[in-house]
PDB file of C-alpha atoms in Angstrom:
ATOM      1  CA  MET A   1       4.459 -28.181  13.692  1.00 95.00           C
ATOM      2  CA  VAL A   2       1.120 -29.828  13.026  1.00 95.00           C
ATOM      3  CA  LYS A   3       0.392 -32.083  10.041  1.00 95.00           C
ATOM      4  CA  GLY A   4      -2.989 -31.564   8.405  1.00 94.00           C
ATOM      5  CA  ASP A   5      -5.357 -29.155   6.673  1.00 94.00           C
ATOM      6  CA  ALA A   6      -4.905 -25.931   8.658  1.00 94.00           C
ATOM      7  CA  VAL A   7      -8.274 -24.451   7.691  1.00 92.00           C
ATOM      8  CA  LYS A   8     -10.134 -27.496   9.022  1.00 94.00           C
ATOM      9  CA  LEU A   9      -7.941 -27.901  12.092  1.00 95.00           C
ATOM     10  CA  LEU A  10      -8.139 -24.226  13.034  1.00 94.00           C
ATOM     11  CA  GLN A  11     -11.925 -24.476  13.119  1.00 94.00           C
ATOM     12  CA  SER A  12     -11.959 -27.556  15.321  1.00 93.00           C
ATOM     13  CA  GLU A  13     -13.406 -27.112  18.801  1.00 92.00           C
ATOM     14  CA  GLU A  14     -10.186 -28.121  20.563  1.00 89.00           C
ATOM     15  CA  VAL A  15      -7.940 -25.733  18.619  1.00 90.00           C
ATOM     16  CA  VAL A  16     -10.349 -22.802  18.840  1.00 89.00           C
ATOM     17  CA  GLU A  17     -10.672 -23.305  22.593  1.00 91.00           C
ATOM     18  CA  ASN A  18      -6.884 -23.197  23.037  1.00 93.00           C
ATOM     19  CA  LEU A  19      -6.003 -20.443  20.545  1.00 96.00           C
ATOM     20  CA  GLU A  20      -8.995 -18.109  20.290  1.00 96.00           C
ATOM     21  CA  GLY A  21      -7.844 -14.529  20.842  1.00 97.00           C
ATOM     22  CA  LYS A  22      -4.312 -15.625  21.736  1.00 97.00           C
ATOM     23  CA  VAL A  23      -2.365 -15.353  18.465  1.00 98.00           C
ATOM     24  CA  ASP A  24      -0.288 -12.169  18.217  1.00 98.00           C
ATOM     25  CA  LEU A  25       0.800 -12.613  14.602  1.00 98.00           C
ATOM     26  CA  ILE A  26      -0.427 -14.791  11.763  1.00 98.00           C
ATOM     27  CA  ILE A  27       2.143 -14.582   8.983  1.00 98.00           C
ATOM     28  CA  THR A  28       1.933 -16.720   5.893  1.00 95.00           C
ATOM     29  CA  SER A  29       2.297 -17.064   2.164  1.00 92.00           C
ATOM     30  CA  PRO A  30      -0.733 -19.125   1.091  1.00 89.00           C
ATOM     31  CA  PRO A  31      -0.707 -20.990  -2.234  1.00 81.00           C
ATOM     32  CA  PHE A  32      -0.864 -18.322  -4.929  1.00 70.00           C
ATOM     33  CA  PRO A  33      -3.883 -18.169  -7.312  1.00 71.00           C
ATOM     34  CA  LEU A  34      -2.007 -19.688 -10.263  1.00 56.00           C
ATOM     35  CA  ASN A  35      -3.610 -21.157 -13.367  1.00 50.00           C
ATOM     36  CA  ASN A  36      -1.623 -24.394 -13.141  1.00 55.00           C
ATOM     37  CA  LYS A  37      -1.656 -26.898 -10.304  1.00 52.00           C
ATOM     38  CA  LYS A  38       1.555 -27.082  -8.272  1.00 49.00           C
ATOM     39  CA  LYS A  39       2.934 -29.938  -6.186  1.00 50.00           C
ATOM     40  CA  TYR A  40       2.413 -27.996  -2.961  1.00 42.00           C
ATOM     41  CA  GLY A  41      -1.307 -27.667  -3.757  1.00 49.00           C
ATOM     42  CA  ASN A  42      -3.262 -24.647  -4.940  1.00 53.00           C
ATOM     43  CA  LYS A  43      -6.826 -23.882  -5.920  1.00 63.00           C
ATOM     44  CA  ILE A  44      -7.671 -21.785  -8.970  1.00 66.00           C
ATOM     45  CA  GLY A  45     -10.308 -19.281 -10.063  1.00 76.00           C
ATOM     46  CA  GLU A  46     -13.625 -19.080  -8.222  1.00 85.00           C
ATOM     47  CA  ASP A  47     -12.631 -21.962  -5.934  1.00 88.00           C
ATOM     48  CA  TYR A  48      -9.572 -20.001  -4.822  1.00 90.00           C
ATOM     49  CA  ARG A  49     -11.585 -16.833  -4.169  1.00 92.00           C
ATOM     50  CA  ASN A  50     -14.152 -18.626  -2.019  1.00 93.00           C
ATOM     51  CA  TRP A  51     -11.449 -20.525  -0.145  1.00 93.00           C
ATOM     52  CA  PHE A  52      -9.400 -17.389   0.508  1.00 94.00           C
ATOM     53  CA  ILE A  53     -12.306 -15.238   1.682  1.00 95.00           C
ATOM     54  CA  GLY A  54     -13.387 -18.074   3.950  1.00 95.00           C
ATOM     55  CA  LEU A  55     -10.147 -17.611   5.896  1.00 96.00           C
ATOM     56  CA  ALA A  56     -11.383 -14.272   7.302  1.00 97.00           C
ATOM     57  CA  PRO A  57     -13.546 -15.569  10.187  1.00 96.00           C
ATOM     58  CA  VAL A  58     -10.977 -18.278  10.992  1.00 96.00           C
ATOM     59  CA  PHE A  59      -8.095 -15.826  11.321  1.00 97.00           C
ATOM     60  CA  SER A  60     -10.173 -13.116  13.002  1.00 97.00           C
ATOM     61  CA  LYS A  61     -11.222 -15.489  15.770  1.00 96.00           C
ATOM     62  CA  LEU A  62      -7.628 -16.533  16.487  1.00 97.00           C
ATOM     63  CA  LEU A  63      -6.073 -13.068  16.582  1.00 98.00           C
ATOM     64  CA  SER A  64      -5.658 -11.161  19.817  1.00 98.00           C
ATOM     65  CA  GLU A  65      -7.215  -7.682  19.919  1.00 97.00           C
ATOM     66  CA  LYS A  66      -3.812  -6.128  19.113  1.00 98.00           C
ATOM     67  CA  GLY A  67      -2.713  -8.954  16.803  1.00 98.00           C
ATOM     68  CA  SER A  68      -1.834  -8.732  13.109  1.00 98.00           C
ATOM     69  CA  LEU A  69      -2.262 -10.842   9.992  1.00 98.00           C
ATOM     70  CA  VAL A  70       0.467 -10.594   7.324  1.00 98.00           C
ATOM     71  CA  ILE A  71      -0.139 -12.264   3.960  1.00 97.00           C
ATOM     72  CA  GLU A  72       2.224 -12.427   0.978  1.00 95.00           C
ATOM     73  CA  ILE A  73       0.496 -13.081  -2.327  1.00 93.00           C
ATOM     74  CA  GLY A  74       1.509 -12.867  -5.980  1.00 89.00           C
ATOM     75  CA  ASN A  75      -0.295 -11.648  -9.075  1.00 89.00           C
ATOM     76  CA  SER A  76      -2.306 -13.924 -11.327  1.00 86.00           C
ATOM     77  CA  TRP A  77      -3.281 -13.830 -14.984  1.00 89.00           C
ATOM     78  CA  GLU A  78      -6.404 -14.735 -16.911  1.00 89.00           C
ATOM     79  CA  PRO A  79      -6.145 -18.254 -18.424  1.00 88.00           C
ATOM     80  CA  GLU A  80      -4.742 -18.176 -21.967  1.00 90.00           C
ATOM     81  CA  ARG A  81      -5.004 -14.363 -22.115  1.00 93.00           C
ATOM     82  CA  PRO A  82      -2.317 -11.648 -21.741  1.00 95.00           C
ATOM     83  CA  VAL A  83      -4.524  -9.949 -19.173  1.00 94.00           C
ATOM     84  CA  GLN A  84      -3.781  -9.626 -15.478  1.00 92.00           C
ATOM     85  CA  SER A  85      -6.423 -11.112 -13.224  1.00 91.00           C
ATOM     86  CA  LEU A  86      -8.171  -9.121 -10.519  1.00 93.00           C
ATOM     87  CA  LEU A  87      -8.483 -12.253  -8.403  1.00 92.00           C
ATOM     88  CA  HIS A  88      -5.950 -11.205  -5.759  1.00 92.00           C
ATOM     89  CA  LEU A  89      -7.715  -7.845  -5.338  1.00 94.00           C
ATOM     90  CA  GLU A  90     -11.101  -9.536  -5.060  1.00 94.00           C
ATOM     91  CA  CYS A  91      -9.590 -11.822  -2.423  1.00 94.00           C
ATOM     92  CA  LEU A  92      -8.311  -8.851  -0.414  1.00 96.00           C
ATOM     93  CA  LEU A  93     -11.616  -6.995  -0.612  1.00 97.00           C
ATOM     94  CA  GLY A  94     -13.548 -10.145   0.311  1.00 97.00           C
ATOM     95  CA  LEU A  95     -11.239 -10.798   3.263  1.00 97.00           C
ATOM     96  CA  VAL A  96     -11.461  -7.329   4.824  1.00 97.00           C
ATOM     97  CA  ASN A  97     -15.171  -6.924   4.037  1.00 97.00           C
ATOM     98  CA  HIS A  98     -16.236 -10.308   5.384  1.00 97.00           C
ATOM     99  CA  PRO A  99     -19.510  -9.726   7.299  1.00 95.00           C
ATOM    100  CA  THR A 100     -18.604 -11.839  10.345  1.00 94.00           C
ATOM    101  CA  SER A 101     -15.004 -10.623  10.771  1.00 94.00           C
ATOM    102  CA  GLU A 102     -13.388  -7.415  11.997  1.00 91.00           C
ATOM    103  CA  LEU A 103     -10.443  -7.197   9.630  1.00 98.00           C
ATOM    104  CA  ARG A 104      -9.070  -4.095   7.930  1.00 98.00           C
ATOM    105  CA  LEU A 105      -6.026  -3.372   5.725  1.00 98.00           C
ATOM    106  CA  ILE A 106      -3.433  -1.476   7.760  1.00 98.00           C
ATOM    107  CA  GLN A 107      -0.751  -1.100   5.072  1.00 97.00           C
ATOM    108  CA  GLU A 108       0.429  -2.731   1.856  1.00 96.00           C
ATOM    109  CA  PHE A 109       4.074  -3.632   1.241  1.00 94.00           C
ATOM    110  CA  ILE A 110       5.696  -4.515  -2.075  1.00 92.00           C
ATOM    111  CA  CYS A 111       8.359  -7.220  -2.310  1.00 89.00           C
ATOM    112  CA  TYR A 112      10.463  -6.753  -5.461  1.00 87.00           C
ATOM    113  CA  ASN A 113      12.569  -9.613  -6.775  1.00 84.00           C
ATOM    114  CA  PRO A 114      14.772  -8.666  -9.762  1.00 80.00           C
ATOM    115  CA  SER A 115      15.939 -12.287 -10.108  1.00 80.00           C
ATOM    116  CA  LYS A 116      12.438 -13.662 -10.580  1.00 82.00           C
ATOM    117  CA  LEU A 117      12.059 -15.823 -13.682  1.00 85.00           C
ATOM    118  CA  PRO A 118      10.151 -14.201 -16.595  1.00 89.00           C
ATOM    119  CA  SER A 119       6.453 -14.641 -15.899  1.00 86.00           C
ATOM    120  CA  PRO A 120       3.920 -15.219 -17.375  1.00 88.00           C
ATOM    121  CA  ALA A 121       6.244 -17.030 -19.790  1.00 91.00           C
ATOM    122  CA  GLN A 122       3.721 -17.249 -22.652  1.00 93.00           C
ATOM    123  CA  TRP A 123       3.327 -13.476 -22.808  1.00 95.00           C
ATOM    124  CA  VAL A 124       6.847 -12.438 -21.764  1.00 95.00           C
ATOM    125  CA  THR A 125       9.386 -14.796 -23.376  1.00 95.00           C
ATOM    126  CA  VAL A 126       7.352 -16.497 -26.132  1.00 95.00           C
ATOM    127  CA  ASN A 127       5.069 -13.825 -27.582  1.00 95.00           C
ATOM    128  CA  ARG A 128       6.930 -10.913 -25.937  1.00 95.00           C
ATOM    129  CA  LEU A 129       3.812  -8.895 -25.234  1.00 96.00           C
ATOM    130  CA  ARG A 130       4.240  -8.121 -21.542  1.00 95.00           C
ATOM    131  CA  THR A 131       7.004  -7.239 -19.076  1.00 94.00           C
ATOM    132  CA  VAL A 132       8.262  -9.500 -16.293  1.00 92.00           C
ATOM    133  CA  ASP A 133       5.951  -9.811 -13.289  1.00 91.00           C
ATOM    134  CA  SER A 134       8.614  -9.240 -10.654  1.00 89.00           C
ATOM    135  CA  TYR A 135       6.917  -8.435  -7.348  1.00 90.00           C
ATOM    136  CA  THR A 136       4.509  -9.782  -4.759  1.00 91.00           C
ATOM    137  CA  HIS A 137       2.065  -7.999  -2.472  1.00 94.00           C
ATOM    138  CA  VAL A 138       2.418  -8.165   1.296  1.00 95.00           C
ATOM    139  CA  TRP A 139      -0.767  -7.171   3.122  1.00 97.00           C
ATOM    140  CA  TRP A 140      -0.673  -6.124   6.768  1.00 98.00           C
ATOM    141  CA  ILE A 141      -4.168  -6.651   8.167  1.00 98.00           C
ATOM    142  CA  ALA A 142      -5.537  -6.380  11.720  1.00 98.00           C
ATOM    143  CA  LYS A 143      -8.705  -6.403  13.854  1.00 96.00           C
ATOM    144  CA  SER A 144      -7.927  -2.956  15.265  1.00 96.00           C
ATOM    145  CA  ASP A 145      -6.882   0.355  13.740  1.00 98.00           C
ATOM    146  CA  PHE A 146      -4.024   0.321  16.237  1.00 98.00           C
ATOM    147  CA  PRO A 147      -2.478  -3.164  16.348  1.00 98.00           C
ATOM    148  CA  LYS A 148       0.753  -3.706  18.259  1.00 98.00           C
ATOM    149  CA  ALA A 149       3.554  -2.190  16.164  1.00 98.00           C
ATOM    150  CA  ASP A 150       6.811  -0.322  16.732  1.00 97.00           C
ATOM    151  CA  ASN A 151       8.784   0.902  13.723  1.00 95.00           C
ATOM    152  CA  SER A 152      11.693   1.879  15.979  1.00 93.00           C
ATOM    153  CA  LYS A 153      12.478  -1.854  16.262  1.00 94.00           C
ATOM    154  CA  VAL A 154      13.071  -2.206  12.509  1.00 93.00           C
ATOM    155  CA  LEU A 155      15.177   0.854  11.743  1.00 90.00           C
ATOM    156  CA  ARG A 156      17.546   0.860   8.774  1.00 85.00           C
ATOM    157  CA  PRO A 157      21.117   2.151   9.095  1.00 82.00           C
ATOM    158  CA  TYR A 158      21.379   5.794   8.097  1.00 80.00           C
ATOM    159  CA  SER A 159      22.577   6.643   4.599  1.00 78.00           C
ATOM    160  CA  LYS A 160      26.014   8.201   4.159  1.00 77.00           C
ATOM    161  CA  SER A 161      24.442  11.593   3.449  1.00 74.00           C
ATOM    162  CA  MET A 162      22.307  11.404   6.597  1.00 72.00           C
ATOM    163  CA  LYS A 163      25.354  10.505   8.693  1.00 78.00           C
ATOM    164  CA  LYS A 164      27.155  13.579   7.319  1.00 78.00           C
ATOM    165  CA  LEU A 165      24.120  15.730   8.071  1.00 72.00           C
ATOM    166  CA  LEU A 166      24.089  14.513  11.695  1.00 74.00           C
ATOM    167  CA  GLU A 167      27.784  15.305  11.977  1.00 73.00           C
ATOM    168  CA  LYS A 168      27.389  18.816  10.544  1.00 75.00           C
ATOM    169  CA  GLN A 169      24.142  19.502  12.457  1.00 77.00           C
ATOM    170  CA  GLU A 170      22.845  21.723   9.681  1.00 70.00           C
ATOM    171  CA  TYR A 171      20.965  21.426   6.398  1.00 67.00           C
ATOM    172  CA  ASN A 172      18.929  23.449   3.952  1.00 65.00           C
ATOM    173  CA  SER A 173      15.570  23.848   5.699  1.00 68.00           C
ATOM    174  CA  GLY A 174      12.528  25.807   4.563  1.00 67.00           C
ATOM    175  CA  LYS A 175       9.846  25.457   1.902  1.00 73.00           C
ATOM    176  CA  ARG A 176      10.294  22.949  -0.910  1.00 71.00           C
ATOM    177  CA  PRO A 177       8.846  23.094  -4.473  1.00 76.00           C
ATOM    178  CA  SER A 178       6.362  20.448  -3.283  1.00 73.00           C
ATOM    179  CA  GLU A 179       5.170  23.081  -0.743  1.00 69.00           C
ATOM    180  CA  HIS A 180       6.348  20.932   2.168  1.00 71.00           C
ATOM    181  CA  VAL A 181       7.986  23.025   4.883  1.00 70.00           C
ATOM    182  CA  ILE A 182      11.108  21.420   6.398  1.00 70.00           C
ATOM    183  CA  SER A 183      11.820  22.640   9.923  1.00 65.00           C
ATOM    184  CA  GLY A 184      15.261  23.814  10.959  1.00 63.00           C
ATOM    185  CA  ASP A 185      15.927  21.005  13.403  1.00 65.00           C
ATOM    186  CA  GLY A 186      13.608  18.189  12.304  1.00 59.00           C
ATOM    187  CA  PHE A 187      16.443  16.031  10.965  1.00 65.00           C
ATOM    188  CA  LEU A 188      19.164  16.776  13.483  1.00 69.00           C
ATOM    189  CA  LYS A 189      18.331  14.202  16.152  1.00 72.00           C
ATOM    190  CA  ASP A 190      19.997  10.797  15.938  1.00 72.00           C
ATOM    191  CA  HIS A 191      17.252   8.159  16.323  1.00 73.00           C
ATOM    192  CA  GLY A 192      19.613   5.251  15.688  1.00 76.00           C
ATOM    193  CA  GLY A 193      18.513   4.737  12.100  1.00 84.00           C
ATOM    194  CA  SER A 194      15.929   5.677   9.510  1.00 84.00           C
ATOM    195  CA  ILE A 195      12.346   4.425   9.390  1.00 89.00           C
ATOM    196  CA  SER A 196      11.908   1.435   7.090  1.00 90.00           C
ATOM    197  CA  HIS A 197      10.003   1.747   3.837  1.00 90.00           C
ATOM    198  CA  ASN A 198       7.139  -0.448   2.648  1.00 91.00           C
ATOM    199  CA  PHE A 199       9.198  -1.563  -0.361  1.00 88.00           C
ATOM    200  CA  PHE A 200      11.485  -4.572   0.007  1.00 85.00           C
ATOM    201  CA  GLU A 201      14.346  -5.229  -2.409  1.00 80.00           C
ATOM    202  CA  LEU A 202      15.308  -8.906  -2.424  1.00 73.00           C
ATOM    203  CA  GLU A 203      18.395  -7.726  -4.284  1.00 68.00           C
ATOM    204  CA  SER A 204      19.710  -4.185  -4.521  1.00 64.00           C
ATOM    205  CA  LEU A 205      18.265  -2.105  -7.363  1.00 62.00           C
ATOM    206  CA  ASP A 206      21.519  -0.170  -7.590  1.00 64.00           C
ATOM    207  CA  GLU A 207      24.870  -1.957  -7.221  1.00 62.00           C
ATOM    208  CA  LYS A 208      26.548   1.322  -6.271  1.00 66.00           C
ATOM    209  CA  ARG A 209      24.139   1.940  -3.404  1.00 62.00           C
ATOM    210  CA  ASP A 210      24.616   0.320  -0.010  1.00 66.00           C
ATOM    211  CA  VAL A 211      21.913  -2.149   0.969  1.00 63.00           C
ATOM    212  CA  ARG A 212      20.458  -0.785   4.218  1.00 68.00           C
ATOM    213  CA  LEU A 213      18.475  -3.608   5.783  1.00 69.00           C
ATOM    214  CA  PRO A 214      16.817  -3.242   9.203  1.00 74.00           C
ATOM    215  CA  HIS A 215      19.219  -4.271  11.966  1.00 60.00           C
ATOM    216  CA  ASN A 216      17.288  -7.472  12.736  1.00 57.00           C
ATOM    217  CA  VAL A 217      17.154  -8.679   9.113  1.00 59.00           C
ATOM    218  CA  LEU A 218      20.169 -10.636   7.887  1.00 51.00           C
ATOM    219  CA  SER A 219      19.135 -10.892   4.235  1.00 54.00           C
ATOM    220  CA  TYR A 220      16.108 -10.667   1.962  1.00 58.00           C
ATOM    221  CA  SER A 221      17.632 -13.095  -0.535  1.00 58.00           C
ATOM    222  CA  ASN A 222      16.106 -16.587  -0.743  1.00 50.00           C
ATOM    223  CA  THR A 223      19.118 -17.828  -2.702  1.00 51.00           C
ATOM    224  CA  ASN A 224      21.767 -17.030  -0.120  1.00 57.00           C
ATOM    225  CA  SER A 225      24.501 -19.636  -0.617  1.00 53.00           C
ATOM    226  CA  ASN A 226      25.347 -19.538   3.093  1.00 64.00           C
ATOM    227  CA  ASP A 227      21.810 -20.508   4.098  1.00 84.00           C
ATOM    228  CA  TYR A 228      22.072 -23.564   6.381  1.00 88.00           C
ATOM    229  CA  PHE A 229      18.800 -25.076   5.179  1.00 90.00           C
ATOM    230  CA  LEU A 230      19.685 -24.866   1.474  1.00 88.00           C
ATOM    231  CA  LYS A 231      23.205 -26.228   2.031  1.00 89.00           C
ATOM    232  CA  LYS A 232      21.882 -29.236   3.938  1.00 91.00           C
ATOM    233  CA  CYS A 233      19.188 -29.859   1.326  1.00 91.00           C
ATOM    234  CA  ARG A 234      21.883 -29.974  -1.358  1.00 90.00           C
ATOM    235  CA  GLU A 235      24.018 -32.336   0.731  1.00 91.00           C
ATOM    236  CA  LYS A 236      21.070 -34.671   1.310  1.00 91.00           C
ATOM    237  CA  ASN A 237      19.849 -34.398  -2.306  1.00 91.00           C
ATOM    238  CA  ILE A 238      16.514 -32.960  -1.118  1.00 90.00           C
ATOM    239  CA  THR A 239      14.499 -30.634  -3.343  1.00 86.00           C
ATOM    240  CA  PRO A 240      13.496 -27.730  -1.056  1.00 86.00           C
ATOM    241  CA  HIS A 241       9.963 -26.379  -1.013  1.00 86.00           C
ATOM    242  CA  PRO A 242       9.647 -24.299  -4.230  1.00 79.00           C
ATOM    243  CA  ALA A 243       7.657 -21.437  -2.691  1.00 79.00           C
ATOM    244  CA  ARG A 244       9.458 -20.661   0.564  1.00 84.00           C
ATOM    245  CA  MET A 245       8.446 -17.396   2.184  1.00 88.00           C
ATOM    246  CA  ASN A 246      11.375 -15.040   2.453  1.00 87.00           C
ATOM    247  CA  LYS A 247      13.233 -15.198   5.787  1.00 89.00           C
ATOM    248  CA  GLY A 248      13.953 -11.472   5.758  1.00 88.00           C
ATOM    249  CA  LEU A 249      10.262 -10.626   5.417  1.00 91.00           C
ATOM    250  CA  ILE A 250       9.326 -12.894   8.298  1.00 94.00           C
ATOM    251  CA  GLU A 251      12.127 -11.550  10.512  1.00 93.00           C
ATOM    252  CA  PHE A 252      11.023  -8.002   9.740  1.00 93.00           C
ATOM    253  CA  PHE A 253       7.374  -8.485  10.658  1.00 96.00           C
ATOM    254  CA  ILE A 254       8.074 -10.623  13.729  1.00 97.00           C
ATOM    255  CA  GLU A 255      10.300  -7.874  15.116  1.00 95.00           C
ATOM    256  CA  PHE A 256       8.013  -5.056  13.964  1.00 96.00           C
ATOM    257  CA  LEU A 257       4.699  -6.469  15.215  1.00 98.00           C
ATOM    258  CA  THR A 258       5.487  -8.737  18.183  1.00 98.00           C
ATOM    259  CA  ASP A 259       7.454  -8.930  21.428  1.00 97.00           C
ATOM    260  CA  LYS A 260       9.496 -11.785  22.852  1.00 97.00           C
ATOM    261  CA  GLY A 261       7.229 -14.541  24.128  1.00 97.00           C
ATOM    262  CA  ASP A 262       4.369 -13.643  21.767  1.00 98.00           C
ATOM    263  CA  LEU A 263       2.666 -16.355  19.725  1.00 98.00           C
ATOM    264  CA  VAL A 264       3.261 -16.518  15.943  1.00 98.00           C
ATOM    265  CA  LEU A 265       1.214 -18.810  13.695  1.00 98.00           C
ATOM    266  CA  ASP A 266       1.683 -19.917  10.074  1.00 97.00           C
ATOM    267  CA  PRO A 267      -1.243 -21.941   8.680  1.00 96.00           C
ATOM    268  CA  PHE A 268       0.597 -22.851   5.449  1.00 95.00           C
ATOM    269  CA  GLY A 269       4.025 -23.606   6.859  1.00 93.00           C
ATOM    270  CA  GLY A 270       5.725 -25.394   3.962  1.00 92.00           C
ATOM    271  CA  SER A 271       9.295 -26.014   5.121  1.00 92.00           C
ATOM    272  CA  ASN A 272       8.557 -23.908   8.219  1.00 95.00           C
ATOM    273  CA  THR A 273      10.581 -20.754   7.664  1.00 94.00           C
ATOM    274  CA  THR A 274       8.194 -19.001  10.051  1.00 96.00           C
ATOM    275  CA  GLY A 275       8.812 -21.447  12.890  1.00 96.00           C
ATOM    276  CA  TYR A 276      12.559 -21.148  12.370  1.00 95.00           C
ATOM    277  CA  CYS A 277      12.498 -17.325  12.449  1.00 94.00           C
ATOM    278  CA  ALA A 278      10.197 -17.292  15.477  1.00 96.00           C
ATOM    279  CA  GLU A 279      12.520 -19.677  17.317  1.00 95.00           C
ATOM    280  CA  LEU A 280      15.520 -17.469  16.547  1.00 93.00           C
ATOM    281  CA  SER A 281      13.718 -14.406  17.910  1.00 93.00           C
ATOM    282  CA  SER A 282      12.399 -16.049  21.114  1.00 95.00           C
ATOM    283  CA  ARG A 283       8.749 -16.133  20.048  1.00 97.00           C
ATOM    284  CA  LYS A 284       6.382 -19.039  20.575  1.00 97.00           C
ATOM    285  CA  TRP A 285       5.131 -20.531  17.325  1.00 97.00           C
ATOM    286  CA  ILE A 286       2.739 -22.996  15.681  1.00 97.00           C
ATOM    287  CA  SER A 287       2.898 -24.032  12.022  1.00 96.00           C
ATOM    288  CA  PHE A 288       0.586 -26.243   9.981  1.00 96.00           C
ATOM    289  CA  GLU A 289       1.502 -28.193   6.842  1.00 94.00           C
ATOM    290  CA  ILE A 290      -0.464 -30.828   4.939  1.00 93.00           C
ATOM    291  CA  ASP A 291       2.466 -32.399   3.036  1.00 93.00           C
ATOM    292  CA  ASP A 292       4.528 -34.833   5.096  1.00 93.00           C
ATOM    293  CA  SER A 293       7.629 -34.462   2.891  1.00 93.00           C
ATOM    294  CA  TYR A 294       7.831 -30.732   3.637  1.00 94.00           C
ATOM    295  CA  ILE A 295       7.418 -31.375   7.361  1.00 94.00           C
ATOM    296  CA  LYS A 296      10.329 -33.809   7.239  1.00 94.00           C
ATOM    297  CA  GLN A 297      12.604 -31.355   5.447  1.00 93.00           C
ATOM    298  CA  SER A 298      11.604 -28.595   7.875  1.00 93.00           C
ATOM    299  CA  LYS A 299      13.398 -30.520  10.643  1.00 94.00           C
ATOM    300  CA  ILE A 300      16.662 -29.560   8.937  1.00 93.00           C
ATOM    301  CA  ARG A 301      16.079 -25.932   9.918  1.00 93.00           C
ATOM    302  CA  PHE A 302      16.145 -26.813  13.608  1.00 93.00           C
ATOM    303  CA  GLN A 303      19.529 -28.494  13.321  1.00 92.00           C
ATOM    304  CA  ASP A 304      20.980 -25.084  12.504  1.00 92.00           C
ATOM    305  CA  PRO A 305      23.711 -24.218  15.072  1.00 90.00           C
ATOM    306  CA  LYS A 306      22.077 -20.787  15.452  1.00 88.00           C
ATOM    307  CA  ILE A 307      19.210 -22.582  17.187  1.00 86.00           C
ATOM    308  CA  SER A 308      20.925 -25.650  18.586  1.00 67.00           C
ATOM    309  CA  PRO A 309      24.571 -24.818  19.267  1.00 63.00           C
ATOM    310  CA  PRO A 310      26.782 -27.920  19.416  1.00 57.00           C
ATOM    311  CA  LYS A 311      27.241 -29.280  22.912  1.00 57.00           C
ATOM    312  CA  LYS A 312      30.673 -28.761  24.428  1.00 57.00           C
ATOM    313  CA  VAL A 313      32.604 -31.895  25.303  1.00 53.00           C
ATOM    314  CA  HIS A 314      34.323 -31.554  28.687  1.00 53.00           C
ATOM    315  CA  ARG A 315      37.487 -33.617  29.262  1.00 51.00           C
ATOM    316  CA  ASN A 316      38.302 -34.915  32.676  1.00 52.00           C
ATOM    317  CA  ASP A 317      42.100 -35.119  32.690  1.00 47.00           C
ATOM    318  CA  SER A 318      42.183 -36.821  36.073  1.00 44.00           C
ATOM    319  CA  LYS A 319      40.921 -40.063  34.507  1.00 36.00           C
TER     320      LYS A 319
END
């Protein structure tokens, strides 16, 4: 983990020489384009747009030809108006249309969080003019139309109905009202699970429905009480980084878009969830963070027994 301004450091001659074309996945949640300044640092308005679009040539130069860039970003609102801003869309368009880069949007994912606090508060809880802004965008971007990817590595467990169908080896095939034609054997082969969707539920939308997470993802919840990092932060009376990227998202994209030994980079590391997930999955990683306090608390993650199992003490009974 490197302390400093990632954008400046990643353009330095030494870093470019060592990393150019070698990064297999850049995954990050940059400071969101909020109207109010946060402790972790964020630009606003036109400054944010210019800063964000300026990341395109930096990231493009670092990525390998088959590498991917995954960015999570939230919505923003016009200052003092109940009107949603187009800033995040302008940022996306500016990023993929940058004249000196080769980036293109491969697919958009939506990350829905039903426990998110009512936002924007002025127009949701005070004046009650708008509904709760409860999701973030996750953009999968790459230099090639065919970046490294394998959706068979992030399969979800089959639903109960699909398991029954596989047991029976029959179903109602034929033409549907939508005019789609379902073949007679298209759903009879067991592939080990169903293909993941581009919609992530941080908590289940339906309590009666089983949560079917990809096999490599333990949880999408950022408030998991069993989380080692959060438990240790409470014990040490440390306030954790307020905008941690979701572990489940990172685990999903690391498994989906990289292989063991590949290099993963997070330019806005915060408390270094990316480094932790990369370490767990046997990927090489580099994270950057400008705030020393977040770097210090990130060390807690690497005391997790999942990464550093306690050493066994061997007794020598002959002494």
